[in-house]
CSV table of C-alpha atoms and ligand atoms in Angstrom, one decimal:
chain,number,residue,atom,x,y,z
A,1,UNK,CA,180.7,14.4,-223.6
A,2,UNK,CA,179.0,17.1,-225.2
A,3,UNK,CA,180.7,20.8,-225.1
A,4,UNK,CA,179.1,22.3,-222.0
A,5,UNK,CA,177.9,26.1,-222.1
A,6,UNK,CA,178.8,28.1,-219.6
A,7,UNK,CA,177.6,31.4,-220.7
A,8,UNK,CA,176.5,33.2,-217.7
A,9,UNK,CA,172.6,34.2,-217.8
A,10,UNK,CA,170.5,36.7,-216.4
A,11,UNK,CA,166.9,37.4,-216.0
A,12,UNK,CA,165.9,39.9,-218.1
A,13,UNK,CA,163.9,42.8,-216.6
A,14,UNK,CA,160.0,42.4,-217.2
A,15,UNK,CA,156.8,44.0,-216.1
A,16,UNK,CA,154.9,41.5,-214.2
A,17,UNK,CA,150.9,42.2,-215.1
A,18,UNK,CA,149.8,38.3,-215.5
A,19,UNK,CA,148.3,35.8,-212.8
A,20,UNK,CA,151.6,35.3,-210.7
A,21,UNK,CA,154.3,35.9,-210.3
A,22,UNK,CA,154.2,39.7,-209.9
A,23,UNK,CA,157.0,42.2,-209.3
A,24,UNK,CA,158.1,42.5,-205.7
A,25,UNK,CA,159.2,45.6,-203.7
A,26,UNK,CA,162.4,46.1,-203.6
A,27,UNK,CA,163.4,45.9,-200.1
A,28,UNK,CA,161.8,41.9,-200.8
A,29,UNK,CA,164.6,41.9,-203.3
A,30,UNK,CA,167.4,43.2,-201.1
A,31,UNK,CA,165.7,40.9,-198.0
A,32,UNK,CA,166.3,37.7,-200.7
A,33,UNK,CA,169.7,38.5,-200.5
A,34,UNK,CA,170.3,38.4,-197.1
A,35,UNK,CA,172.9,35.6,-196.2
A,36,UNK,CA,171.7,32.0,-196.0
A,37,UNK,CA,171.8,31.3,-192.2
A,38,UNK,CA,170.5,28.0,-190.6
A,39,UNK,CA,167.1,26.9,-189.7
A,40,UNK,CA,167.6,26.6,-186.2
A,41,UNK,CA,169.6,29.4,-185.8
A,42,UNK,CA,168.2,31.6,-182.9
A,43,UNK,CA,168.2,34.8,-184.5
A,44,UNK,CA,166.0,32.8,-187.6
A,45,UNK,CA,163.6,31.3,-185.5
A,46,UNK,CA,162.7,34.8,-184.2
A,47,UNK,CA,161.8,35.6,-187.8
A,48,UNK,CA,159.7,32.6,-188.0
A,49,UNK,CA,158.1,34.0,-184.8
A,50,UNK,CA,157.3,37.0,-186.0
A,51,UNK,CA,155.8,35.5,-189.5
A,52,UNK,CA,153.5,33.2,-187.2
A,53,UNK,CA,152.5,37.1,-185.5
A,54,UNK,CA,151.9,39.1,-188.7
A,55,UNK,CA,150.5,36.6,-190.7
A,56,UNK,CA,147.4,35.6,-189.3
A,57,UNK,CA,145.7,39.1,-189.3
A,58,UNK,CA,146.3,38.8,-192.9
A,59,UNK,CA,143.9,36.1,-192.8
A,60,UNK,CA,141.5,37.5,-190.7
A,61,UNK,CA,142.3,34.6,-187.6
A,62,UNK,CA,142.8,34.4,-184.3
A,63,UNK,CA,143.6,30.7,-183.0
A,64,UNK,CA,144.8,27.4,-184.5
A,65,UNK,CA,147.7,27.2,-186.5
A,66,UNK,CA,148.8,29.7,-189.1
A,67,UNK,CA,152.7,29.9,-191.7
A,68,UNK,CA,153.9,29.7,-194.6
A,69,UNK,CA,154.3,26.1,-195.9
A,70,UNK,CA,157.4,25.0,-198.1
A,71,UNK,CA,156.6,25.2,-201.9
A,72,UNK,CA,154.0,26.6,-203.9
A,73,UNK,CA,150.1,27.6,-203.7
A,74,UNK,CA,149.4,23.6,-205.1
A,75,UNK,CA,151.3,23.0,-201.7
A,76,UNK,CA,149.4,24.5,-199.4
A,77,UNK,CA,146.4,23.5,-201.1
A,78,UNK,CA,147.7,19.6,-200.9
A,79,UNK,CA,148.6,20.3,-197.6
A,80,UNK,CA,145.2,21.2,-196.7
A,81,UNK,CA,143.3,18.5,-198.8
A,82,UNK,CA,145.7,16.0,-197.2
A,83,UNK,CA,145.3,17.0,-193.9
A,84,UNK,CA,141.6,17.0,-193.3
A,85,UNK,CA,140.3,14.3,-196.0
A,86,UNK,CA,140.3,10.5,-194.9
A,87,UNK,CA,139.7,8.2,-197.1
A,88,UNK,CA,136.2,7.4,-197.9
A,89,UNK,CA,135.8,11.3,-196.4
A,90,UNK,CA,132.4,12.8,-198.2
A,91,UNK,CA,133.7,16.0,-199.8
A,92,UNK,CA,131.9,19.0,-201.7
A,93,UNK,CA,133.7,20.3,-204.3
A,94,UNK,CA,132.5,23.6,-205.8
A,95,UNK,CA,134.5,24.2,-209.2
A,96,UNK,CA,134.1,27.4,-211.0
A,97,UNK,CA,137.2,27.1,-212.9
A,98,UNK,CA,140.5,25.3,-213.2
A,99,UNK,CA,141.7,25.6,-209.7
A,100,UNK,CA,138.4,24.2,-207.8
A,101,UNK,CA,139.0,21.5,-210.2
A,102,UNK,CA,142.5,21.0,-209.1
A,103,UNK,CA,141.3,20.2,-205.4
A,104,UNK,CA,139.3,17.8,-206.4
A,105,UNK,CA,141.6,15.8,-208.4
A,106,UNK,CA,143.8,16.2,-204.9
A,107,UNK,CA,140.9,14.9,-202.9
A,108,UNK,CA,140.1,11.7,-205.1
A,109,UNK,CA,143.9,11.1,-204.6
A,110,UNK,CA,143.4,10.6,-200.7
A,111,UNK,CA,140.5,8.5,-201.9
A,112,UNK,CA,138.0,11.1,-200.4
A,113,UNK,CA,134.4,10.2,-201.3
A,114,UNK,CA,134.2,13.4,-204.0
A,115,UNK,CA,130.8,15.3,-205.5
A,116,UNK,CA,131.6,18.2,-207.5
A,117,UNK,CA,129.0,20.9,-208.0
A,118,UNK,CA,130.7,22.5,-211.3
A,119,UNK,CA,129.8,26.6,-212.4
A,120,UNK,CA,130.3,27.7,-215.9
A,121,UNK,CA,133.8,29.8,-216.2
A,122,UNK,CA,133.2,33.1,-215.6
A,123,UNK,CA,130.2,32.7,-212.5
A,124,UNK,CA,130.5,31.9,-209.4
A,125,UNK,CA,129.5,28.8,-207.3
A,126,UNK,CA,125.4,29.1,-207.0
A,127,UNK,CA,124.5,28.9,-203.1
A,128,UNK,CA,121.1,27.3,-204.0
A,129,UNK,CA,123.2,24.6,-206.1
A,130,UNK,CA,125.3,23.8,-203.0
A,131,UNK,CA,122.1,24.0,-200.2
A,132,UNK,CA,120.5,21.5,-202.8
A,133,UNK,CA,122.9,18.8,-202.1
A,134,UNK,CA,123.6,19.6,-198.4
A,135,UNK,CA,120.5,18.6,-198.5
A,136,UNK,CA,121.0,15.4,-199.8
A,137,UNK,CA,123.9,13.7,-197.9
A,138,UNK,CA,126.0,14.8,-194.7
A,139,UNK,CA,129.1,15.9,-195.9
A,140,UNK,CA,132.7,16.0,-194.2
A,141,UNK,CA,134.0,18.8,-195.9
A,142,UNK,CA,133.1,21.9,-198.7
A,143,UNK,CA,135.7,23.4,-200.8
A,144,UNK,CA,135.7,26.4,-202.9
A,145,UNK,CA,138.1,29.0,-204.5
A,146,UNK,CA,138.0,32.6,-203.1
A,147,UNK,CA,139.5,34.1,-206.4
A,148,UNK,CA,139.5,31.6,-209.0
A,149,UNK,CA,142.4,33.0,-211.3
A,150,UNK,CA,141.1,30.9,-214.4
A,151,UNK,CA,138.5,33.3,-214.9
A,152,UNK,CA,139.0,36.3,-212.8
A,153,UNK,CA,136.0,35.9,-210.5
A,154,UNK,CA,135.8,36.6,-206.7
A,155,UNK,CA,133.7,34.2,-205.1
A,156,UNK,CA,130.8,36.1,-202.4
A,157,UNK,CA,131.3,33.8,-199.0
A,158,UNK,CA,128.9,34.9,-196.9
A,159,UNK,CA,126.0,32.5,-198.1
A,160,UNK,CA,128.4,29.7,-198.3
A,161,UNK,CA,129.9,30.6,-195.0
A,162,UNK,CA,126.7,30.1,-193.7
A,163,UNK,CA,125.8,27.2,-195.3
A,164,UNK,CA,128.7,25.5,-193.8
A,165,UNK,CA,127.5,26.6,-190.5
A,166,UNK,CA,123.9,25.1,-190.5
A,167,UNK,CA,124.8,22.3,-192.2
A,168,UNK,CA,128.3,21.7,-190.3
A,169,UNK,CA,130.5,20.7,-192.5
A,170,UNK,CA,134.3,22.1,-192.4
A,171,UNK,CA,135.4,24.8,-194.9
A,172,UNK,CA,138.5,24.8,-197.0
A,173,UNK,CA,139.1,27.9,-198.9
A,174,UNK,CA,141.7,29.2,-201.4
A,175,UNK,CA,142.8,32.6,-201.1
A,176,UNK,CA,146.0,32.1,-203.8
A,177,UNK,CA,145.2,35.3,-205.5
A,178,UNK,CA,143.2,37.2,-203.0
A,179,UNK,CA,145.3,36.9,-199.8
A,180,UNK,CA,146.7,40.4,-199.4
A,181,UNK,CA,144.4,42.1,-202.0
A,182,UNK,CA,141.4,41.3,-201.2
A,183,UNK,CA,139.8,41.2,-197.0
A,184,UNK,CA,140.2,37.7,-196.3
A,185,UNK,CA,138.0,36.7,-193.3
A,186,UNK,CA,138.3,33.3,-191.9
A,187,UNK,CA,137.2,33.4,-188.2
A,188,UNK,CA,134.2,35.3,-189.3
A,189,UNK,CA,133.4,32.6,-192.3
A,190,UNK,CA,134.1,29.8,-190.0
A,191,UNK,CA,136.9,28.7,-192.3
A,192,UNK,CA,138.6,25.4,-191.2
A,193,UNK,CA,142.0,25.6,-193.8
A,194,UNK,CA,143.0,28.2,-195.7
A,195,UNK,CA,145.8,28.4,-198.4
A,196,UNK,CA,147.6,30.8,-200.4
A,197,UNK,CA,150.9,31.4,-202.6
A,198,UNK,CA,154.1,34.0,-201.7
A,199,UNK,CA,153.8,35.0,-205.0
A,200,UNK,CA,150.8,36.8,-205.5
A,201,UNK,CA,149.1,39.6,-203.5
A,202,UNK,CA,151.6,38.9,-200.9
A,203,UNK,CA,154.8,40.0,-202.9
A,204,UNK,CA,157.4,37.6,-202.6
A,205,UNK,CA,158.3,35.3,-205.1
A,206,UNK,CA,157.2,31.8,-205.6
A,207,UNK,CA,158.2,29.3,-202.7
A,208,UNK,CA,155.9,29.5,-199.7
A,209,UNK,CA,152.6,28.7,-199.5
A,210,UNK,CA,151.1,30.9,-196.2
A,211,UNK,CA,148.0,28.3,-194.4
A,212,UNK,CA,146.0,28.3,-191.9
A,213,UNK,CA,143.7,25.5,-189.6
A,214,UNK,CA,141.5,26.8,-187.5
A,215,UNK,CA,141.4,25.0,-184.0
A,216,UNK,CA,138.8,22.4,-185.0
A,217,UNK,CA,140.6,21.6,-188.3
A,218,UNK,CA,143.7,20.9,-185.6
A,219,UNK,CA,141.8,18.6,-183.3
A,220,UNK,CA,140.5,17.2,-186.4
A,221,UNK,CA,144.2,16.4,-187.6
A,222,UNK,CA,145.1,15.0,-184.4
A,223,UNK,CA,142.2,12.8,-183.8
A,224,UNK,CA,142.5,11.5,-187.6
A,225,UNK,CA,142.0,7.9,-187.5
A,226,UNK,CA,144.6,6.9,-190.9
A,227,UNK,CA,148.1,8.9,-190.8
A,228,UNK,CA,148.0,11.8,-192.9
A,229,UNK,CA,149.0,9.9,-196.7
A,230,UNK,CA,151.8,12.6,-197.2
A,231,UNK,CA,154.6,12.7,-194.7
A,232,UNK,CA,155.9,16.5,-196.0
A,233,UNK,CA,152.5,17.9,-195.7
A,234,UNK,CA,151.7,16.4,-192.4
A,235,UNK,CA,150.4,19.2,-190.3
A,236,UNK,CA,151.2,17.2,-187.1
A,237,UNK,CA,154.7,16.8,-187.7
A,238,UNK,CA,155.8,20.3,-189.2
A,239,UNK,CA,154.0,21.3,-186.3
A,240,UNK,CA,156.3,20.7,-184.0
A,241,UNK,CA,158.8,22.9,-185.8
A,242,UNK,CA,156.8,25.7,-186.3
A,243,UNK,CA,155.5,25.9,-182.4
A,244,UNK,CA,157.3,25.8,-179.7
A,245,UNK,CA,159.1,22.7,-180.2
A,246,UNK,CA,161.2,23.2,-182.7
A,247,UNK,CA,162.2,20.1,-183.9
A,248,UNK,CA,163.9,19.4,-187.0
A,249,UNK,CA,161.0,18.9,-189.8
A,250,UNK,CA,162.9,19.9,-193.1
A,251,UNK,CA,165.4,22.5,-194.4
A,252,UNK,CA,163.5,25.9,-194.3
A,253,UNK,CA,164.4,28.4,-196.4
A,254,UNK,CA,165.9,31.4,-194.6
A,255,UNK,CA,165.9,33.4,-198.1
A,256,UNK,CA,162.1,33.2,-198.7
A,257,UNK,CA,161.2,33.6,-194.9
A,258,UNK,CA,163.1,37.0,-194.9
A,259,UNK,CA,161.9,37.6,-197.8
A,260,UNK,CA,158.1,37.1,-196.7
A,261,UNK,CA,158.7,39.0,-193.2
A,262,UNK,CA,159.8,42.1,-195.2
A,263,UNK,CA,156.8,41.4,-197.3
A,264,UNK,CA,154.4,41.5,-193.9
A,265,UNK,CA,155.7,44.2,-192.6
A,266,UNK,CA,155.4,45.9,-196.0
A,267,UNK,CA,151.7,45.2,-195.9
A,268,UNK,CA,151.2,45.9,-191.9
A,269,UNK,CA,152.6,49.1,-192.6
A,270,UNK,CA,150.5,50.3,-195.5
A,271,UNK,CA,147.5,49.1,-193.2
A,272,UNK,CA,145.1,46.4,-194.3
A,273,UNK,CA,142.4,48.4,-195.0
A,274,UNK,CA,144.1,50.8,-197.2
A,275,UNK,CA,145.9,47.7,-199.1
A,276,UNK,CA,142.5,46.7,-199.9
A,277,UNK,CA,141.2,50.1,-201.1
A,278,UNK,CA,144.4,50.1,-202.9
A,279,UNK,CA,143.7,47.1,-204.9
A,280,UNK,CA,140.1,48.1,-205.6
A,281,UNK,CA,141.0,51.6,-206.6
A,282,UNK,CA,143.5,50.2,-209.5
A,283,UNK,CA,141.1,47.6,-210.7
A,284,UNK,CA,138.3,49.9,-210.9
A,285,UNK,CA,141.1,52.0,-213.1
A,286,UNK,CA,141.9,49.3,-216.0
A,287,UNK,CA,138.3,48.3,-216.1
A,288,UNK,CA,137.4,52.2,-216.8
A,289,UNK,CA,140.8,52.5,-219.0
A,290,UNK,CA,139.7,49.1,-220.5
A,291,UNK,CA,136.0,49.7,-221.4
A,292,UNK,CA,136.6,53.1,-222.8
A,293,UNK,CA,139.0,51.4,-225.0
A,294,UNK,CA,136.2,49.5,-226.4
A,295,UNK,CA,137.3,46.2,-225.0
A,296,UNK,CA,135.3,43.9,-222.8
A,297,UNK,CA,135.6,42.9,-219.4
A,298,UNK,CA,134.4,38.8,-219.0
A,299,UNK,CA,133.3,38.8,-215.7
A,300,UNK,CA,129.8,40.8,-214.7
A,301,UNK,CA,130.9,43.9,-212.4
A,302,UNK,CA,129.8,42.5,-208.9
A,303,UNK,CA,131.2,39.0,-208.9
A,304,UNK,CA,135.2,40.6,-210.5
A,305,UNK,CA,137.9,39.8,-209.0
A,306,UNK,CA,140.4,43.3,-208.0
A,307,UNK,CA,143.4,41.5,-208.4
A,308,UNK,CA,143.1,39.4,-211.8
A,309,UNK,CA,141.6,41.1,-214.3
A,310,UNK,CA,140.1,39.2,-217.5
A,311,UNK,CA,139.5,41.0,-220.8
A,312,UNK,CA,137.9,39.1,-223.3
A,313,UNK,CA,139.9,39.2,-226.9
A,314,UNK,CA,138.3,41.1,-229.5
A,315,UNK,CA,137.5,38.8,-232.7
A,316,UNK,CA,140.4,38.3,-234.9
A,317,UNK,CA,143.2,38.7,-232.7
A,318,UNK,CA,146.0,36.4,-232.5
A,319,UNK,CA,146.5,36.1,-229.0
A,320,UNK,CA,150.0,34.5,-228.9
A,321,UNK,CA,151.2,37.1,-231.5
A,322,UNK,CA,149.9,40.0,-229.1
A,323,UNK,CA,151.4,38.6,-226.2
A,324,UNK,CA,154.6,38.3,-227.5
A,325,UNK,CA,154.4,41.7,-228.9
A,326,UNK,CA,153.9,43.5,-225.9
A,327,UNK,CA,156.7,40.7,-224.4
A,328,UNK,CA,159.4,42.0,-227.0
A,329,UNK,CA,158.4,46.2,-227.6
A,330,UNK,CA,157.1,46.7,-224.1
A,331,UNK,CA,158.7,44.4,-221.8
A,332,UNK,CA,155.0,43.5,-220.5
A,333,UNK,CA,154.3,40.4,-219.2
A,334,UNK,CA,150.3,39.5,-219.3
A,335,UNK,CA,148.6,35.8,-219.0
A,336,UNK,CA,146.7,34.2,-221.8
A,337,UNK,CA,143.7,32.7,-220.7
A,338,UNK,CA,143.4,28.5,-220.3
A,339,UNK,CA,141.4,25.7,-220.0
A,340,UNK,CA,137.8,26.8,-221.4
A,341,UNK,CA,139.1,30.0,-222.0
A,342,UNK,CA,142.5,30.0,-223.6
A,343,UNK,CA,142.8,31.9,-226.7
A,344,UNK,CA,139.4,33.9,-225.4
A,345,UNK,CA,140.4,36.3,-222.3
A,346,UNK,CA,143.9,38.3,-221.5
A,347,UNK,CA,144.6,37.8,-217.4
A,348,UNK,CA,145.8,40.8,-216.3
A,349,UNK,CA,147.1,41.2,-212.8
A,350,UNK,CA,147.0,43.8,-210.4
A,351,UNK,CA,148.6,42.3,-207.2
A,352,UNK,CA,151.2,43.4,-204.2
A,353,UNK,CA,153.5,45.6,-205.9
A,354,UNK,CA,152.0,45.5,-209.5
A,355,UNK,CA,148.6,47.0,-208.5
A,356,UNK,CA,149.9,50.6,-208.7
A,357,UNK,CA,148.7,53.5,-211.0
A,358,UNK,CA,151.9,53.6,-212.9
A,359,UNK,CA,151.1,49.8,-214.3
A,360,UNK,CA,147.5,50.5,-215.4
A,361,UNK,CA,148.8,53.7,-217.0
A,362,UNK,CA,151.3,51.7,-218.9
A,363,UNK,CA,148.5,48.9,-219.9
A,364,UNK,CA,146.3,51.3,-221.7
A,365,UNK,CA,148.4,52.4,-224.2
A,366,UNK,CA,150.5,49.5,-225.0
A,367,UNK,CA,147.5,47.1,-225.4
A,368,UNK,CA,146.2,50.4,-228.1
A,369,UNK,CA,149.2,49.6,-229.8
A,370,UNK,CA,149.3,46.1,-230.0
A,371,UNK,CA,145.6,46.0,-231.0
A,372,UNK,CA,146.6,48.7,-233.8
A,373,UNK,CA,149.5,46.2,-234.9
A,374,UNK,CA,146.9,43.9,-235.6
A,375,UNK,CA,144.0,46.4,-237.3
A,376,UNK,CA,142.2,46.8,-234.3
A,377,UNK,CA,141.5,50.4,-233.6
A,378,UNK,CA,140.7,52.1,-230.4
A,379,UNK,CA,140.3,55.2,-229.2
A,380,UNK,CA,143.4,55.5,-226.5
A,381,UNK,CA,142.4,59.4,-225.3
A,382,UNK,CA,139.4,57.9,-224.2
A,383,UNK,CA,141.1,54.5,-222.5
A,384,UNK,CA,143.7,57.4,-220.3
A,385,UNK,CA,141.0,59.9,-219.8
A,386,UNK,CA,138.9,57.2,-218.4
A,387,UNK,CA,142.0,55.9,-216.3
A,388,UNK,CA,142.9,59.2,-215.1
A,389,UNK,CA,139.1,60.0,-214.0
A,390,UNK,CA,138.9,57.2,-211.8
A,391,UNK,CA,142.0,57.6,-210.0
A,392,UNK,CA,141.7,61.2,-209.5
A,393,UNK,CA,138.3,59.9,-208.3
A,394,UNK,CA,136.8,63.0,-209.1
A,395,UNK,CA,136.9,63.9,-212.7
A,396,UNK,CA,138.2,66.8,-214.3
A,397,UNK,CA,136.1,69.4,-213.0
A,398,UNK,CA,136.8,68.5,-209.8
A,399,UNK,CA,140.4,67.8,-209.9
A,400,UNK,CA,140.8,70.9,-211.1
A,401,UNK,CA,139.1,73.0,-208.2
A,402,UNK,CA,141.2,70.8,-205.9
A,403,UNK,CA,144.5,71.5,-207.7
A,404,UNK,CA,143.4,75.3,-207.2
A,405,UNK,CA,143.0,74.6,-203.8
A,406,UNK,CA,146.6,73.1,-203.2
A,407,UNK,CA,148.0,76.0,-205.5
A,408,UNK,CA,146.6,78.5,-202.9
A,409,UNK,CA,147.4,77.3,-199.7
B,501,PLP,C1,143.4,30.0,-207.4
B,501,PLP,C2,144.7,29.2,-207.5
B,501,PLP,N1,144.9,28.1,-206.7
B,501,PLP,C3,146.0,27.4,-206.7
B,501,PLP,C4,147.1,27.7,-207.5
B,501,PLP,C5,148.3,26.9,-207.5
B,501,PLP,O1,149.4,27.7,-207.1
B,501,PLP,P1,150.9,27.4,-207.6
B,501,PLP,O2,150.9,27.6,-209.0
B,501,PLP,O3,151.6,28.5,-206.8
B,501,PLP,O4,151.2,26.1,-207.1
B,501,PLP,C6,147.0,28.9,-208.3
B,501,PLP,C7,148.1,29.3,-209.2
B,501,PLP,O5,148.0,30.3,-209.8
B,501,PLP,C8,145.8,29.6,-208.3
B,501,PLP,O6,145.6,30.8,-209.0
């Protein structure tokens, strides 16, 4: 038998700026230590209750069937694939980057009948691509990514909202790194399922996967004529603990699920709205901080996601080295890019918690430094002048008459 270690570990502290997991509040950390209790205790099924209340306004629904599923974002997104796909099923499946390719790899798994309509990294989904092959065939089913975290861009819905519509296909949609940044509108979009991840936008760390079906996406599940090919995942059956029934489906975690009530309320009280603006006001921040630096942003400015940020890596950089530079000297924890684009963009996040001003303040000047490391100089008065501008809103000018004007009050 080989010596076993026990040394004792512990996480070091980091600062979470990559594509997930971000840093939570801390009353999320003191809510994950509450004391484990069971899942059918009374006083826990009151805080699944209120989870099933706060929750779907987050979403933007009204109706069907909304909570957090056990596991992951890939969860929920299984969850949904699995659900609504038969096989045999004609599916749409618009990839613009790593994750829209991820569902279809889970809808060929339940056999689904799959076309993909594929965008180059860094665009979004065309409209006119997808009406071309409505056109063609009757499909079951459309799938997209809301906020494809590959390559930082947010995907306009209206257009393919309404293509749904006329057309009358279902909608899945996944919201893993916009739900709780970004206005997330399903009744309005006539989305059928809708996924996310805990570990995002949301603040909570990894280990639910929030989802909803609208009601026809329910009666769809019901009437399905195979049983759903994933017993875990089956809608129908987890169902019946979630609602009213409350029969025994599997061991829920009471440590995430407090966790993600404190989270809800966090966001209810801060106010939707003002969550958004909040997002949008930090991003706006780093781009300005960013771009004055001299570095450039991947994605063009209307189609860029608030919450994931990708900067392209000037020439001659050594990603990995960087990285690991601003890992060791600044405790700063940003994502490389992958697929298409590793090695090309840095995927900085701005999400729950981490999109403040204090993070983008810290960004500017310790990706100066580890560009300097490496020769690459930039001018870092102008990245925090730029910063500063755009949170102040205002400029200087400005902020100085309205600092005179709190001084003399
Ligand atoms: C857009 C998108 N979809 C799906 C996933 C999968 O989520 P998870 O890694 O939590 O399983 C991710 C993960 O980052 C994601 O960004």
């Amino acid at each position: 038998m080989p010596e076993l270690n026990l040394q004792r570990q512990e996480a070091p502290l980091r600062r979470l700026m990559g594509p997930g997991p971000l840093d939570v509040h801390p009353r999320v950390y003191k809510a994950l230590s509450s004391p484990v209790i069971g899942y059918m205790d009374p006083v826990y099924l009151k805080v699944l209750d209120r989870i099933g209340e706060l929750l779907p306004p987050v979403f933007g629904r009204t109706g069907g069937i909304t909570n957090a599923m056990p596991g992951t974002g890939s969860s929920g997104m299984e969850a949904a694939v699995a659900n609504l796909l038969e096989p045999g099923d004609p599916v749409l499946v618009c990839a613009h980057g790593y994750f829209g390719d991820r569902v279809r790899q889970m809808a060929e798994r339940q056999e689904a009948e799959v076309t993909v309509i594929e965008a180059e990294w860094g665009k979004p989904t065309d409209p006119q691509q997808v009406e071309a092959e409505l056109k063609k065939k009757s499909y079951k089913l459309i799938t997209i990514v809301h906020a494809e975290t590959s390559t930082g861009v947010l995907q306009p819905m209206d257009d393919i909202a309404r293509l749904a519509r006329e057309y009358d296909a279902m909608l899945l949609l996944d919201t893993v790194s916009s739900l709780g940044g970004i206005e997330i509108k399903v009744d309005d979009w006539g989305v059928d399922a809708c996924f996310s991840c805990s570990q995002k936008c949301i603040g909570t760390p990894p280990g639910l996967s929030p989802i909803t079906f609208s009601d026809r996406a329910v009666e769809i599940v019901k009437n399905r004529k195979s049983a759903v090919r994933s017993w875990y995942l089956d809608l129908s059956l987890i169902e019946k603990y979630w609602g009213a029934d409350r029969v025994y489906h599997h061991t829920s975690s009471s440590t995430l699920n407090y966790a993600l009530l404190e989270a809800l309320l966090l966001i209810h009280e801060e106010g939707l709205q003002e969550r958004f603006s909040r997002h949008y006001k930090n991003h706006k921040a780093l781009v300005a901080g960013v771009e004055a630096l001299g570095l450039k942003m991947l994605v063009d400015p209307q189609y860029r996601l608030p919450t994931l940020n990708t900067v392209v890596i000037p020439e001659g950089i050594d990603d990995l080295k960087l990285r690991r530079y601003l890992l060791d000297k600044f405790k700063l924890d940003i994502g490389g890019g992958f697929g298409r684009l590793a090695g090309k963009v840095w995927r900085v996040g701005l999400m729950g918690y981490s999109s403040s001003a204090d993070n983008v303040l810290f960004f500017i000047p310790a990706i100066s430094r580890a560009l300097a490391v490496q020769g690459v100089k930039t001018d870092l008065s102008a990245g925090l002048d730029a910063v500063l501008t755009e949170l102040d809103g205002n400029g200087i000018d400005a902020a100085a008459a309205e600092a005179q004007k709190i001084a003399a009050a």
